[in-house]
Amino acid sequence: MQINKLDGMLFKTLIINGAENLKLNYQTIDSLNVFPVPDGDTGTNMKMTIDGGVNEIVNFNDNNIFEVSKKVSRGMLMGARGNSGVILSQLFRGIYKGFEGFVSVNAINLAKAFSSGVSQAYKAVMKPVEGTVLTVAREASEKMMLIASSRMSINEFFQEFIGEAKASLTRTPDLLPVLKEAGVVDSGGAGFLCIIEGM
């Protein structure tokens, strides 16, 4: 089904699906974790963070995407665990700010909201490191800023976003030597991709 507008109810469904996909895969993401410390909890931390967002909206039915995303953001901020969780919550905080003034959004608005998320996340980190979830979110968002149009469906938006996020994730070991040494991609980036794919 071709969807041209993303509203609050659909955004709620996407977030719940994203959290569900992470729930199925978080242990795999834990096993990738080597940066900043190999503590094997990136997937767990991201899961707890997005679950905080889901808990805020599970009984909240509103068609206004700004109102729904505001609740998601609040829940994720309250539930944020670890570095990866904090960055994830900041990404979604910026996305919610990007939805301000909208009840529903098209692909162009969505690209701008993701860009807003990336700016927020970079600002929240004292020393942003490339080759992490920040890079994956930024490169996918930058691509969407270039190609999103009023004719692009929400479905196509996510297909394109996922394609670029996957490509970016496979490049993370080239940016971060510790990943290359361990022979893994960035765990935070993998967790973020997992959420987006679920969405």
PDB file of C-alpha atoms in Angstrom:
ATOM      1  CA  MET A   1       0.000   0.000   0.000  1.00  0.00           C
ATOM      2  CA  GLN A   2       1.365   3.355  -1.060  1.00  0.00           C
ATOM      3  CA  ILE A   3       1.381   5.838   1.835  1.00  0.00           C
ATOM      4  CA  ASN A   4       1.954   9.503   1.042  1.00  0.00           C
ATOM      5  CA  LYS A   5       1.354  11.029   4.466  1.00  0.00           C
ATOM      6  CA  LEU A   6       2.613   9.933   7.859  1.00  0.00           C
ATOM      7  CA  ASP A   7       0.259  10.862  10.707  1.00  0.00           C
ATOM      8  CA  GLY A   8       0.310  10.283  14.465  1.00  0.00           C
ATOM      9  CA  MET A   9      -1.465   6.923  14.475  1.00  0.00           C
ATOM     10  CA  LEU A  10       0.791   5.514  11.786  1.00  0.00           C
ATOM     11  CA  PHE A  11       3.897   6.927  13.494  1.00  0.00           C
ATOM     12  CA  LYS A  12       2.786   5.169  16.697  1.00  0.00           C
ATOM     13  CA  THR A  13       2.558   1.870  14.790  1.00  0.00           C
ATOM     14  CA  LEU A  14       6.001   2.433  13.253  1.00  0.00           C
ATOM     15  CA  ILE A  15       7.616   3.074  16.649  1.00  0.00           C
ATOM     16  CA  ILE A  16       5.996  -0.040  18.155  1.00  0.00           C
ATOM     17  CA  ASN A  17       7.183  -2.111  15.167  1.00  0.00           C
ATOM     18  CA  GLY A  18      10.674  -0.645  15.423  1.00  0.00           C
ATOM     19  CA  ALA A  19      10.839  -1.581  19.115  1.00  0.00           C
ATOM     20  CA  GLU A  20       9.522  -5.070  18.317  1.00  0.00           C
ATOM     21  CA  ASN A  21      12.224  -5.644  15.690  1.00  0.00           C
ATOM     22  CA  LEU A  22      14.922  -4.523  18.123  1.00  0.00           C
ATOM     23  CA  LYS A  23      13.479  -6.882  20.765  1.00  0.00           C
ATOM     24  CA  LEU A  24      14.000  -9.780  18.337  1.00  0.00           C
ATOM     25  CA  ASN A  25      17.587  -8.777  17.523  1.00  0.00           C
ATOM     26  CA  TYR A  26      19.049  -6.960  20.529  1.00  0.00           C
ATOM     27  CA  GLN A  27      21.235  -9.902  21.614  1.00  0.00           C
ATOM     28  CA  THR A  28      22.924  -9.967  18.207  1.00  0.00           C
ATOM     29  CA  ILE A  29      23.586  -6.235  18.609  1.00  0.00           C
ATOM     30  CA  ASP A  30      24.978  -6.794  22.119  1.00  0.00           C
ATOM     31  CA  SER A  31      27.452  -9.281  20.622  1.00  0.00           C
ATOM     32  CA  LEU A  32      28.815  -6.624  18.204  1.00  0.00           C
ATOM     33  CA  ASN A  33      29.590  -4.105  20.915  1.00  0.00           C
ATOM     34  CA  VAL A  34      33.269  -3.086  21.112  1.00  0.00           C
ATOM     35  CA  PHE A  35      33.064   0.734  21.157  1.00  0.00           C
ATOM     36  CA  PRO A  36      33.496   2.740  23.378  1.00  0.00           C
ATOM     37  CA  VAL A  37      33.912  -0.246  25.715  1.00  0.00           C
ATOM     38  CA  PRO A  38      33.283  -3.901  24.875  1.00  0.00           C
ATOM     39  CA  ASP A  39      30.555  -4.377  27.482  1.00  0.00           C
ATOM     40  CA  GLY A  40      28.018  -6.116  25.259  1.00  0.00           C
ATOM     41  CA  ASP A  41      24.991  -4.068  26.259  1.00  0.00           C
ATOM     42  CA  THR A  42      24.329  -1.682  23.355  1.00  0.00           C
ATOM     43  CA  GLY A  43      21.327  -3.649  22.100  1.00  0.00           C
ATOM     44  CA  THR A  44      19.926  -4.011  25.619  1.00  0.00           C
ATOM     45  CA  ASN A  45      20.346  -0.282  26.318  1.00  0.00           C
ATOM     46  CA  MET A  46      18.701   0.721  23.031  1.00  0.00           C
ATOM     47  CA  LYS A  47      15.853  -1.739  23.664  1.00  0.00           C
ATOM     48  CA  MET A  48      15.195  -0.292  27.143  1.00  0.00           C
ATOM     49  CA  THR A  49      15.307   3.221  25.702  1.00  0.00           C
ATOM     50  CA  ILE A  50      12.819   2.656  22.879  1.00  0.00           C
ATOM     51  CA  ASP A  51      10.600   0.609  25.224  1.00  0.00           C
ATOM     52  CA  GLY A  52      10.354   3.769  27.329  1.00  0.00           C
ATOM     53  CA  GLY A  53       8.982   5.554  24.261  1.00  0.00           C
ATOM     54  CA  VAL A  54       6.521   2.754  23.477  1.00  0.00           C
ATOM     55  CA  ASN A  55       5.192   2.753  27.056  1.00  0.00           C
ATOM     56  CA  GLU A  56       4.285   6.444  26.685  1.00  0.00           C
ATOM     57  CA  ILE A  57       2.206   5.933  23.535  1.00  0.00           C
ATOM     58  CA  VAL A  58       0.765   2.445  23.830  1.00  0.00           C
ATOM     59  CA  ASN A  59      -2.523   3.830  25.188  1.00  0.00           C
ATOM     60  CA  PHE A  60      -2.260   7.217  23.477  1.00  0.00           C
ATOM     61  CA  ASN A  61      -4.367   7.593  20.340  1.00  0.00           C
ATOM     62  CA  ASP A  62      -3.869  10.853  18.497  1.00  0.00           C
ATOM     63  CA  ASN A  63      -3.598  11.570  14.810  1.00  0.00           C
ATOM     64  CA  ASN A  64      -1.228  14.484  15.409  1.00  0.00           C
ATOM     65  CA  ILE A  65       2.320  13.332  14.629  1.00  0.00           C
ATOM     66  CA  PHE A  66       3.857  16.127  16.674  1.00  0.00           C
ATOM     67  CA  GLU A  67       1.922  15.120  19.812  1.00  0.00           C
ATOM     68  CA  VAL A  68       2.719  11.415  19.391  1.00  0.00           C
ATOM     69  CA  SER A  69       6.413  12.026  18.687  1.00  0.00           C
ATOM     70  CA  LYS A  70       6.605  14.362  21.694  1.00  0.00           C
ATOM     71  CA  LYS A  71       5.397  11.535  23.957  1.00  0.00           C
ATOM     72  CA  VAL A  72       7.792   9.042  22.324  1.00  0.00           C
ATOM     73  CA  SER A  73      10.658  11.461  22.874  1.00  0.00           C
ATOM     74  CA  ARG A  74       9.743  12.037  26.516  1.00  0.00           C
ATOM     75  CA  GLY A  75       9.494   8.311  27.215  1.00  0.00           C
ATOM     76  CA  MET A  76      12.828   7.638  25.522  1.00  0.00           C
ATOM     77  CA  LEU A  77      14.572  10.422  27.426  1.00  0.00           C
ATOM     78  CA  MET A  78      13.239   9.042  30.726  1.00  0.00           C
ATOM     79  CA  GLY A  79      14.152   5.484  29.765  1.00  0.00           C
ATOM     80  CA  ALA A  80      17.536   6.225  28.168  1.00  0.00           C
ATOM     81  CA  ARG A  81      20.259   3.773  29.219  1.00  0.00           C
ATOM     82  CA  GLY A  82      23.929   3.946  28.374  1.00  0.00           C
ATOM     83  CA  ASN A  83      25.635   5.927  25.620  1.00  0.00           C
ATOM     84  CA  SER A  84      23.701   4.300  22.811  1.00  0.00           C
ATOM     85  CA  GLY A  85      20.368   4.875  24.552  1.00  0.00           C
ATOM     86  CA  VAL A  86      21.124   8.530  25.200  1.00  0.00           C
ATOM     87  CA  ILE A  87      22.091   9.080  21.548  1.00  0.00           C
ATOM     88  CA  LEU A  88      18.965   7.231  20.361  1.00  0.00           C
ATOM     89  CA  SER A  89      16.743   9.329  22.632  1.00  0.00           C
ATOM     90  CA  GLN A  90      18.375  12.510  21.330  1.00  0.00           C
ATOM     91  CA  LEU A  91      17.834  11.428  17.710  1.00  0.00           C
ATOM     92  CA  PHE A  92      14.126  11.004  18.423  1.00  0.00           C
ATOM     93  CA  ARG A  93      14.031  14.242  20.395  1.00  0.00           C
ATOM     94  CA  GLY A  94      15.302  16.077  17.312  1.00  0.00           C
ATOM     95  CA  ILE A  95      12.805  14.231  15.098  1.00  0.00           C
ATOM     96  CA  TYR A  96       9.966  15.359  17.362  1.00  0.00           C
ATOM     97  CA  LYS A  97      11.222  18.961  17.170  1.00  0.00           C
ATOM     98  CA  GLY A  98      11.292  18.592  13.388  1.00  0.00           C
ATOM     99  CA  PHE A  99       7.593  17.666  13.405  1.00  0.00           C
ATOM    100  CA  GLU A 100       6.600  20.881  15.182  1.00  0.00           C
ATOM    101  CA  GLY A 101       3.642  22.548  13.492  1.00  0.00           C
ATOM    102  CA  PHE A 102       2.638  19.390  11.582  1.00  0.00           C
ATOM    103  CA  VAL A 103      -0.296  17.045  12.103  1.00  0.00           C
ATOM    104  CA  SER A 104       1.002  14.740   9.349  1.00  0.00           C
ATOM    105  CA  VAL A 105       4.119  14.837   7.180  1.00  0.00           C
ATOM    106  CA  ASN A 106       5.254  13.961   3.664  1.00  0.00           C
ATOM    107  CA  ALA A 107       8.677  12.627   2.596  1.00  0.00           C
ATOM    108  CA  ILE A 108      10.258  16.119   2.495  1.00  0.00           C
ATOM    109  CA  ASN A 109       9.064  16.937   6.042  1.00  0.00           C
ATOM    110  CA  LEU A 110      10.267  13.525   7.200  1.00  0.00           C
ATOM    111  CA  ALA A 111      13.733  14.102   5.737  1.00  0.00           C
ATOM    112  CA  LYS A 112      13.922  17.439   7.548  1.00  0.00           C
ATOM    113  CA  ALA A 113      12.798  15.831  10.820  1.00  0.00           C
ATOM    114  CA  PHE A 114      15.511  13.152  10.554  1.00  0.00           C
ATOM    115  CA  SER A 115      18.064  15.891   9.858  1.00  0.00           C
ATOM    116  CA  SER A 116      16.849  17.701  12.945  1.00  0.00           C
ATOM    117  CA  GLY A 117      17.340  14.432  14.859  1.00  0.00           C
ATOM    118  CA  VAL A 118      20.924  14.118  13.637  1.00  0.00           C
ATOM    119  CA  SER A 119      21.755  17.726  14.649  1.00  0.00           C
ATOM    120  CA  GLN A 120      20.257  17.140  18.094  1.00  0.00           C
ATOM    121  CA  ALA A 121      22.227  13.904  18.585  1.00  0.00           C
ATOM    122  CA  TYR A 122      25.557  15.440  17.490  1.00  0.00           C
ATOM    123  CA  LYS A 123      24.999  18.366  19.872  1.00  0.00           C
ATOM    124  CA  ALA A 124      24.265  15.985  22.746  1.00  0.00           C
ATOM    125  CA  VAL A 125      27.611  14.179  22.446  1.00  0.00           C
ATOM    126  CA  MET A 126      30.685  15.916  23.877  1.00  0.00           C
ATOM    127  CA  LYS A 127      33.061  14.427  21.300  1.00  0.00           C
ATOM    128  CA  PRO A 128      31.117  12.963  18.382  1.00  0.00           C
ATOM    129  CA  VAL A 129      32.946   9.953  16.912  1.00  0.00           C
ATOM    130  CA  GLU A 130      32.483   8.963  13.279  1.00  0.00           C
ATOM    131  CA  GLY A 131      31.938   5.302  12.507  1.00  0.00           C
ATOM    132  CA  THR A 132      29.139   5.113  15.071  1.00  0.00           C
ATOM    133  CA  VAL A 133      25.333   5.394  15.085  1.00  0.00           C
ATOM    134  CA  LEU A 134      25.830   9.144  14.531  1.00  0.00           C
ATOM    135  CA  THR A 135      27.431   8.509  11.136  1.00  0.00           C
ATOM    136  CA  VAL A 136      24.788   5.990  10.082  1.00  0.00           C
ATOM    137  CA  ALA A 137      21.915   8.332  10.986  1.00  0.00           C
ATOM    138  CA  ARG A 138      23.664  11.340   9.433  1.00  0.00           C
ATOM    139  CA  GLU A 139      24.563   9.747   6.110  1.00  0.00           C
ATOM    140  CA  ALA A 140      21.088   8.253   5.633  1.00  0.00           C
ATOM    141  CA  SER A 141      19.475  11.593   6.554  1.00  0.00           C
ATOM    142  CA  GLU A 142      21.762  13.548   4.230  1.00  0.00           C
ATOM    143  CA  LYS A 143      20.837  11.272   1.342  1.00  0.00           C
ATOM    144  CA  MET A 144      17.131  11.799   2.058  1.00  0.00           C
ATOM    145  CA  MET A 145      17.596  15.577   2.158  1.00  0.00           C
ATOM    146  CA  LEU A 146      18.984  15.299  -1.375  1.00  0.00           C
ATOM    147  CA  ILE A 147      16.411  12.969  -2.894  1.00  0.00           C
ATOM    148  CA  ALA A 148      13.132  13.420  -0.970  1.00  0.00           C
ATOM    149  CA  SER A 149      10.409  15.026  -3.062  1.00  0.00           C
ATOM    150  CA  SER A 150       6.706  15.772  -2.755  1.00  0.00           C
ATOM    151  CA  ARG A 151       6.091  12.830  -5.115  1.00  0.00           C
ATOM    152  CA  MET A 152       8.011  10.345  -2.933  1.00  0.00           C
ATOM    153  CA  SER A 153       5.848   8.028  -0.839  1.00  0.00           C
ATOM    154  CA  ILE A 154       6.589   7.296   2.832  1.00  0.00           C
ATOM    155  CA  ASN A 155       7.276   3.685   1.779  1.00  0.00           C
ATOM    156  CA  GLU A 156       9.936   4.816  -0.723  1.00  0.00           C
ATOM    157  CA  PHE A 157      11.392   7.157   1.883  1.00  0.00           C
ATOM    158  CA  PHE A 158      12.055   4.282   4.277  1.00  0.00           C
ATOM    159  CA  GLN A 159      13.358   2.005   1.495  1.00  0.00           C
ATOM    160  CA  GLU A 160      15.887   4.630   0.459  1.00  0.00           C
ATOM    161  CA  PHE A 161      16.762   5.529   4.050  1.00  0.00           C
ATOM    162  CA  ILE A 162      17.385   1.863   4.934  1.00  0.00           C
ATOM    163  CA  GLY A 163      19.494   1.352   1.806  1.00  0.00           C
ATOM    164  CA  GLU A 164      21.800   4.223   2.725  1.00  0.00           C
ATOM    165  CA  ALA A 165      21.872   3.333   6.435  1.00  0.00           C
ATOM    166  CA  LYS A 166      22.946  -0.235   5.527  1.00  0.00           C
ATOM    167  CA  ALA A 167      25.696   1.060   3.232  1.00  0.00           C
ATOM    168  CA  SER A 168      26.831   3.493   5.926  1.00  0.00           C
ATOM    169  CA  LEU A 169      26.869   0.733   8.553  1.00  0.00           C
ATOM    170  CA  THR A 170      29.113  -1.466   6.389  1.00  0.00           C
ATOM    171  CA  ARG A 171      31.553   1.465   6.121  1.00  0.00           C
ATOM    172  CA  THR A 172      31.830   1.994   9.907  1.00  0.00           C
ATOM    173  CA  PRO A 173      34.922  -0.275  10.311  1.00  0.00           C
ATOM    174  CA  ASP A 174      36.780   1.970   7.825  1.00  0.00           C
ATOM    175  CA  LEU A 175      36.154   4.955  10.119  1.00  0.00           C
ATOM    176  CA  LEU A 176      36.770   3.317  13.483  1.00  0.00           C
ATOM    177  CA  PRO A 177      39.888   1.094  13.733  1.00  0.00           C
ATOM    178  CA  VAL A 178      38.619  -0.698  16.869  1.00  0.00           C
ATOM    179  CA  LEU A 179      35.715  -2.067  14.791  1.00  0.00           C
ATOM    180  CA  LYS A 180      38.031  -3.201  12.029  1.00  0.00           C
ATOM    181  CA  GLU A 181      40.273  -4.993  14.539  1.00  0.00           C
ATOM    182  CA  ALA A 182      37.287  -6.820  16.000  1.00  0.00           C
ATOM    183  CA  GLY A 183      35.839  -7.549  12.557  1.00  0.00           C
ATOM    184  CA  VAL A 184      32.436  -6.033  13.378  1.00  0.00           C
ATOM    185  CA  VAL A 185      30.262  -3.099  12.353  1.00  0.00           C
ATOM    186  CA  ASP A 186      29.189  -0.488  14.895  1.00  0.00           C
ATOM    187  CA  SER A 187      26.647  -1.917  17.342  1.00  0.00           C
ATOM    188  CA  GLY A 188      24.780   1.369  17.865  1.00  0.00           C
ATOM    189  CA  GLY A 189      24.446   1.833  14.112  1.00  0.00           C
ATOM    190  CA  ALA A 190      23.195  -1.749  13.814  1.00  0.00           C
ATOM    191  CA  GLY A 191      20.633  -1.115  16.569  1.00  0.00           C
ATOM    192  CA  PHE A 192      19.402   2.057  14.887  1.00  0.00           C
ATOM    193  CA  LEU A 193      19.093   0.260  11.530  1.00  0.00           C
ATOM    194  CA  CYS A 194      17.183  -2.534  13.244  1.00  0.00           C
ATOM    195  CA  ILE A 195      14.637  -0.003  14.590  1.00  0.00           C
ATOM    196  CA  ILE A 196      14.258   1.714  11.200  1.00  0.00           C
ATOM    197  CA  GLU A 197      13.809  -1.641   9.444  1.00  0.00           C
ATOM    198  CA  GLY A 198      11.096  -2.545  11.945  1.00  0.00           C
ATOM    199  CA  MET A 199       9.407   0.754  11.285  1.00  0.00           C
TER     200      MET A 199
END
